Coordinates of C-alpha atoms in Angstrom, one line a residue:
M1 CA 27.5 -48.5 -26.4
R2 CA 24.8 -46.7 -24.1
R3 CA 27.2 -46.9 -21.1
L4 CA 30.0 -45.6 -23.7
N5 CA 27.8 -42.5 -24.5
R6 CA 27.0 -41.8 -20.8
K7 CA 30.7 -41.7 -20.1
K8 CA 31.5 -39.4 -22.9
T9 CA 28.5 -37.2 -21.9
L10 CA 29.5 -37.2 -18.2
N11 CA 33.2 -36.5 -19.2
L12 CA 32.0 -33.7 -21.5
M13 CA 29.9 -32.1 -18.4
K14 CA 33.0 -32.2 -16.2
E15 CA 35.0 -30.4 -18.9
L16 CA 32.3 -27.7 -19.0
D17 CA 32.4 -27.3 -15.3
A18 CA 32.9 -23.8 -14.2
F19 CA 33.3 -24.6 -10.5
P20 CA 36.3 -26.9 -10.3
K21 CA 36.5 -28.5 -7.1
V22 CA 39.9 -28.1 -4.9
P23 CA 40.9 -31.1 -2.7
E24 CA 40.8 -30.3 0.9
S25 CA 44.4 -31.2 1.3
Y26 CA 45.2 -28.0 -1.0
V27 CA 43.0 -25.8 1.3
E28 CA 44.7 -23.7 4.0
T29 CA 42.6 -21.8 6.3
S30 CA 43.9 -18.9 8.4
A31 CA 42.5 -16.7 11.2
S32 CA 42.4 -13.6 9.1
G33 CA 40.5 -15.3 6.4
G34 CA 37.8 -16.6 9.0
T35 CA 37.6 -12.8 10.3
V36 CA 37.0 -11.5 6.6
S37 CA 34.6 -14.5 5.9
L38 CA 32.6 -13.4 9.2
I39 CA 32.4 -9.5 8.3
A40 CA 31.6 -10.5 4.7
F41 CA 28.6 -12.9 5.9
T42 CA 27.4 -10.0 8.3
T43 CA 27.5 -7.6 5.5
I44 CA 25.7 -9.9 3.2
A45 CA 22.8 -10.6 6.0
F46 CA 22.6 -6.9 6.6
L47 CA 22.2 -5.6 2.9
T48 CA 20.0 -8.6 2.1
I49 CA 17.5 -7.6 4.7
M50 CA 17.8 -3.9 3.4
E51 CA 17.1 -5.1 -0.2
F52 CA 14.1 -7.2 0.8
T53 CA 12.6 -4.2 2.6
V54 CA 13.2 -2.2 -0.6
Y55 CA 11.4 -4.9 -2.5
Q56 CA 8.4 -4.8 -0.1
D57 CA 8.0 -1.2 -0.9
T58 CA 6.4 0.7 -3.8
W59 CA 6.8 4.0 -5.4
M60 CA 4.6 6.3 -7.3
K61 CA 5.3 6.8 -11.0
Y62 CA 4.2 10.2 -12.6
E63 CA 3.2 10.5 -16.3
Y64 CA 2.0 13.7 -18.2
E65 CA -0.3 14.0 -21.3
V66 CA -2.6 16.4 -22.8
D67 CA -6.2 16.3 -21.2
K68 CA -8.6 15.9 -24.3
D69 CA -11.9 15.7 -22.2
F70 CA -13.4 19.1 -22.5
T71 CA -17.1 17.9 -22.3
S72 CA -17.6 16.2 -19.2
K73 CA -18.5 18.3 -16.1
L74 CA -16.0 19.2 -13.0
R75 CA -17.4 18.3 -9.5
I76 CA -16.5 20.7 -6.7
N77 CA -16.8 19.5 -3.3
I78 CA -17.1 22.1 -0.7
D79 CA -17.6 22.4 3.1
I80 CA -17.0 25.9 4.2
T81 CA -18.1 27.6 7.6
V82 CA -18.7 31.5 7.3
A83 CA -19.2 33.6 10.5
M84 CA -22.6 35.0 9.4
R85 CA -25.9 33.6 9.6
C86 CA -27.2 31.6 6.7
Q87 CA -29.9 34.1 5.7
Y88 CA -27.4 36.8 5.1
V89 CA -25.0 34.9 2.6
G90 CA -25.2 33.3 -0.8
A91 CA -22.8 31.2 -2.8
D92 CA -22.6 30.2 -6.5
V93 CA -20.5 29.4 -9.3
L94 CA -20.1 31.7 -12.7
D95 CA -17.5 30.6 -15.1
L96 CA -16.1 32.2 -18.2
A97 CA -19.0 31.2 -20.6
E98 CA -21.1 33.1 -18.2
T99 CA -22.9 29.9 -16.9
M100 CA -24.5 30.2 -13.5
V101 CA -24.6 27.5 -11.1
A102 CA -26.8 28.3 -8.2
S103 CA -26.2 26.9 -4.7
A104 CA -29.3 25.4 -4.6
D105 CA -28.2 22.6 -7.2
G106 CA -26.2 20.7 -4.4
L107 CA -25.3 22.8 -1.6
I108 CA -26.6 22.8 1.8
Y109 CA -26.8 25.8 4.3
E110 CA -26.5 24.5 7.8
P111 CA -26.7 27.0 11.1
V112 CA -23.7 26.1 13.3
I113 CA -21.7 27.3 15.9
F114 CA -18.4 29.1 14.6
D115 CA -16.3 28.4 17.5
L116 CA -15.0 24.7 17.5
S117 CA -15.3 22.4 20.4
P118 CA -11.9 20.9 22.3
Q119 CA -12.1 17.8 20.0
Q120 CA -12.6 19.8 17.0
K121 CA -9.9 22.2 17.7
E122 CA -7.3 19.1 18.2
W123 CA -8.6 17.9 14.8
Q124 CA -8.0 21.2 13.1
R125 CA -4.5 21.7 15.0
M126 CA -3.4 18.1 13.7
L127 CA -4.7 19.0 10.1
Q128 CA -2.6 22.2 10.1
L129 CA 0.5 20.3 11.1
I130 CA 0.1 17.9 8.3
Q131 CA -0.4 20.8 6.0
S132 CA 2.8 22.3 6.9
R133 CA 4.7 19.0 6.6
L134 CA 3.4 18.6 3.2
Q135 CA 4.7 22.1 2.3
E136 CA 8.1 21.4 3.5
E137 CA 8.2 17.6 2.2
H138 CA 6.5 17.1 -0.9
S139 CA 7.4 13.2 -1.0
L140 CA 4.7 12.8 1.8
Q141 CA 2.1 13.2 -0.9
D142 CA 2.9 9.7 -2.3
V143 CA 2.3 8.2 1.2
I144 CA -1.1 9.8 1.2
F145 CA -1.8 8.6 -2.3
K146 CA -1.0 4.9 -1.1
S147 CA -3.0 5.3 2.0
A148 CA -6.1 6.5 0.4
F149 CA -9.3 4.8 1.2
K150 CA -7.1 2.9 4.0
S151 CA -6.9 5.9 6.5
A152 CA -9.4 7.7 8.5
S153 CA -11.8 10.2 7.4
T154 CA -10.6 13.5 7.1
A155 CA -14.0 15.1 7.7
L156 CA -14.6 17.7 10.6
P157 CA -15.9 15.4 13.6
P158 CA -19.3 16.4 14.9
R159 CA -19.4 18.4 18.3
E160 CA -19.0 16.2 21.5
D161 CA -20.4 19.0 23.7
N162 CA -24.0 19.9 23.9
S163 CA -23.5 23.6 23.9
L164 CA -26.8 25.9 24.4
Q165 CA -25.3 28.8 22.4
S166 CA -27.2 29.7 19.4
P167 CA -25.9 29.5 15.8
D168 CA -23.9 32.3 14.9
A169 CA -22.5 31.0 11.6
C170 CA -23.3 29.2 8.4
R171 CA -21.9 25.9 7.3
I172 CA -22.2 25.5 3.4
H173 CA -21.4 22.1 2.4
G174 CA -22.0 19.7 -0.5
H175 CA -20.8 19.5 -4.4
L176 CA -21.7 21.3 -7.3
Y177 CA -21.2 20.1 -11.2
V178 CA -19.6 22.9 -13.2
N179 CA -18.1 23.1 -16.9
K180 CA -14.5 22.4 -17.4
V181 CA -13.4 25.9 -18.0
A182 CA -12.2 28.7 -15.6
G183 CA -14.6 29.9 -13.2
N184 CA -15.2 31.9 -10.0
F185 CA -17.0 30.2 -6.7
H186 CA -17.9 32.9 -4.4
I187 CA -19.6 33.4 -1.2
T188 CA -20.7 37.1 -0.6
V189 CA -23.6 39.0 1.0
G190 CA -27.1 38.3 0.0
K191 CA -28.8 35.6 -2.0
A192 CA -27.8 35.3 -5.8
I193 CA -30.4 36.3 -8.3
P194 CA -29.8 35.7 -12.1
H195 CA -30.5 38.2 -14.7
P196 CA -29.6 38.7 -18.5
R197 CA -26.1 40.1 -18.0
G198 CA -25.1 37.6 -15.2
H199 CA -26.2 37.7 -11.7
A200 CA -26.5 39.7 -8.7
H201 CA -26.7 39.4 -4.7
L202 CA -29.4 41.0 -2.7
A203 CA -26.7 42.9 -0.2
A204 CA -28.9 45.9 0.2
L205 CA -31.1 43.9 2.7
V206 CA -28.4 43.1 4.9
S207 CA -27.0 45.6 7.6
H208 CA -23.1 46.7 7.0
D209 CA -22.4 46.0 10.8
S210 CA -23.3 42.2 10.2
Y211 CA -20.8 41.5 7.7
N212 CA -18.1 39.3 8.8
F213 CA -16.3 36.9 6.6
S214 CA -14.1 35.0 8.8
H215 CA -14.3 31.6 7.7
R216 CA -13.0 28.0 7.9
I217 CA -12.3 25.6 5.1
D218 CA -12.7 22.2 6.2
H219 CA -12.7 20.6 2.9
L220 CA -12.4 21.7 -0.6
S221 CA -11.6 19.5 -3.7
F222 CA -12.3 18.9 -7.3
G223 CA -13.4 15.6 -8.9
E224 CA -14.3 12.3 -7.4
L225 CA -14.4 12.6 -3.4
I226 CA -11.7 10.3 -2.0
P227 CA -11.5 9.6 1.8
G228 CA -7.9 10.0 3.2
I229 CA -6.7 12.6 0.5
I230 CA -5.8 15.7 2.1
N231 CA -6.1 19.0 -0.2
P232 CA -4.0 22.3 0.0
L233 CA -6.8 24.5 1.7
D234 CA -8.4 21.6 4.3
G235 CA -8.1 22.9 7.9
T236 CA -7.7 26.7 6.4
E237 CA -9.0 29.3 9.0
K238 CA -9.2 33.1 8.3
I239 CA -10.3 35.8 10.7
A240 CA -11.4 39.1 9.2
S241 CA -10.0 42.1 10.6
D242 CA -12.7 44.5 9.1
H243 CA -16.2 44.1 8.1
N244 CA -15.3 45.0 4.5
Q245 CA -12.9 42.4 3.8
M246 CA -12.1 40.3 0.7
F247 CA -10.4 36.8 0.6
Q248 CA -9.3 35.6 -2.6
Y249 CA -7.9 32.0 -3.6
F250 CA -6.4 31.6 -7.0
I251 CA -6.5 27.9 -7.8
T252 CA -4.8 26.0 -10.5
V253 CA -6.6 22.5 -11.0
V254 CA -5.0 19.6 -12.6
P255 CA -6.8 16.4 -13.7
T256 CA -5.4 13.4 -12.0
K257 CA -5.7 9.7 -12.5
L258 CA -5.0 7.7 -9.7
H259 CA -4.1 3.9 -9.9
T260 CA -2.8 2.2 -7.0
Y261 CA -3.2 -1.4 -5.5
K262 CA -6.1 -0.3 -3.6
I263 CA -7.9 2.1 -5.7
S264 CA -8.3 3.4 -9.2
A265 CA -10.0 6.8 -9.6
E266 CA -10.0 10.2 -11.3
T267 CA -9.6 13.0 -9.2
H268 CA -7.9 16.5 -9.3
Q269 CA -4.9 18.0 -7.7
F270 CA -4.6 21.7 -7.2
S271 CA -2.4 24.4 -5.9
V272 CA -3.5 27.5 -4.4
T273 CA -2.3 31.1 -3.9
E274 CA -4.1 33.4 -1.2
R275 CA -4.7 37.0 -1.0
E276 CA -6.8 39.2 1.2
R277 CA -7.4 42.9 1.6
V278 CA -9.6 45.4 3.1
I279 CA -12.3 47.0 0.9
N280 CA -11.8 50.9 1.2
H281 CA -13.0 52.8 -2.1
A282 CA -11.8 55.9 -0.5
A283 CA -8.1 54.6 -0.6
G284 CA -8.5 52.9 -3.8
S285 CA -9.2 49.3 -2.9
H286 CA -12.3 48.5 -4.7
G287 CA -14.1 45.4 -4.8
V288 CA -16.9 43.4 -3.0
S289 CA -16.5 41.8 0.5
G290 CA -16.6 37.9 0.4
I291 CA -14.5 34.9 -0.2
F292 CA -13.7 34.4 -3.8
M293 CA -12.2 31.3 -5.1
K294 CA -11.0 31.6 -8.8
Y295 CA -10.0 28.3 -10.4
D296 CA -8.4 27.4 -13.6
I297 CA -8.3 24.1 -15.4
S298 CA -4.7 22.8 -16.4
S299 CA -4.5 21.4 -20.0
L300 CA -2.3 18.6 -18.8
M301 CA -3.3 15.6 -17.1
V302 CA -1.3 13.6 -14.7
T303 CA -1.3 9.8 -14.2
V304 CA 0.0 8.6 -11.0
T305 CA 0.7 4.8 -10.8
E306 CA 2.0 2.6 -7.9
E307 CA 4.9 0.4 -9.1
H308 CA 6.5 -2.6 -7.5
M309 CA 9.8 -4.0 -8.1
P310 CA 9.6 -7.3 -10.0
F311 CA 11.0 -10.5 -8.5
W312 CA 13.5 -11.2 -11.0
Q313 CA 15.1 -7.8 -10.6
F314 CA 15.1 -8.6 -6.9
L315 CA 17.0 -11.8 -7.6
V316 CA 19.3 -10.1 -9.8
R317 CA 20.4 -7.4 -7.3
L318 CA 20.5 -10.2 -4.4
C319 CA 22.9 -12.0 -6.5
G320 CA 25.0 -8.9 -7.3
I321 CA 25.3 -8.1 -3.6
I322 CA 26.2 -11.8 -2.8
G323 CA 28.9 -12.0 -5.6
G324 CA 30.2 -8.6 -5.3
I325 CA 30.8 -8.6 -1.5
F326 CA 32.8 -12.2 -1.9
S327 CA 34.8 -10.8 -4.9
T328 CA 35.6 -7.6 -3.0
T329 CA 36.5 -8.9 0.3
G330 CA 38.6 -11.6 -1.3
I331 CA 40.6 -9.1 -3.2
L332 CA 41.1 -6.9 -0.1
H333 CA 41.9 -10.0 1.8
G334 CA 44.6 -10.9 -0.7
F335 CA 45.9 -7.4 -0.8
G336 CA 46.1 -7.3 3.0
R337 CA 47.9 -10.5 3.0
F338 CA 50.5 -9.3 0.6
V339 CA 51.1 -6.1 2.3
A340 CA 51.6 -8.0 5.7
E341 CA 54.3 -10.5 4.1
I342 CA 56.4 -7.5 2.6
I343 CA 56.3 -5.8 6.1
F344 CA 57.2 -9.1 8.0
C345 CA 59.9 -9.8 5.4
R346 CA 61.5 -6.7 5.8
F347 CA 61.3 -7.0 9.8
R348 CA 62.9 -10.4 9.7
L349 CA 65.7 -9.3 7.1
G350 CA 66.5 -6.5 9.4
S351 CA 66.8 -8.7 12.6
H352 CA 69.0 -11.0 10.7
R353 CA 71.3 -8.0 9.9
S354 CA 71.5 -6.8 13.2
T355 CA 72.9 -10.1 14.5
S356 CA 76.0 -10.4 12.1
V357 CA 79.3 -11.5 13.9
P358 CA 82.8 -10.1 12.7
L359 CA 85.4 -12.8 11.9
P360 CA 89.1 -12.3 12.5
D361 CA 89.8 -12.2 8.5
G362 CA 87.6 -8.9 8.4
H363 CA 84.7 -11.0 7.2
T364 CA 81.4 -11.1 8.9
S365 CA 79.0 -14.1 9.7
N366 CA 75.2 -13.9 9.8
H367 CA 75.1 -16.9 12.1
L368 CA 74.6 -16.9 15.7
P369 CA 78.2 -17.6 17.6
L370 CA 78.6 -20.9 19.4
I371 CA 78.8 -20.8 23.0
T372 CA 81.8 -22.8 24.3
D373 CA 83.2 -23.5 27.7
N374 CA 85.7 -20.8 27.4
S375 CA 83.4 -18.2 26.4
M376 CA 81.5 -19.3 29.8
H377 CA 84.5 -18.8 31.9

């Protein structure tokens, strides 16, 4: 009984076989079939390698939602060099809530030389080249997100030469914590002093001839400081053409949550619009000489997540490639043989018609004439 049940089960499984075996005596091979098979195998190998490359790669997924966090503080990371002595300039932040954040809360004033050393100039040139490529190809930002914390530091390298020149500029660097509302970070003449209606700068004690707001922005970012991330203003250098010159940067800050396979951080992206003009009250150009960065916080938050193709999806795509190429090449090969047989049949039929022999009774014979001895003579 057990053997009978096994035979029935085996016969049932044979009936369900969707891949019947063809005896080798019924299989006919051809040179054209071998050529098509070779092309198919080569194509499958090439597409499999390409698909495996895609499987190894990752991409960034962007999701948008409303930012509901209004109570936390916003960190501003600053590294700006101004072509004036440190005792002549002052930096601070004033937001829409009329809250003043003085530079003494986290910024350092360091006397430096404004002109860069050869190594520093090369660093700045490369950074400006990267910035120009980022403006042309926005997809490169995904590459920067993936390489965060893995690439080299984007900070300005220290001077490699021991210059004996006295410092003629002031490097203002550090970080400040401000409210998450629109504000204005500015660097202008004189130290800032608060008063009930806002704040003021002691500009009267500085000679007008010493005004020079040529500056270099080595780094400016918002939120958590992430090494390897290049921000829009990094590497910017502006040379003032007049003593009374105002440089304005209008910045829109977008809160960003970054989740990759290497890091998970909360940072901020921003876009910027630049404007500069000479202050001339007689010509109607009013204002205060200095560097003004007016920032506004976006109400939307972006979540950037690095994703990877699942393994099951890779298998499905791989099976589709193999099966699709076999089916397509089989159809093309069959169609090609069909066309070739039609052409060869017509050619053979035409050759038979051209060898027809007339008979004495008026009929024609399609057979070749026999060669006799009389015909030989």
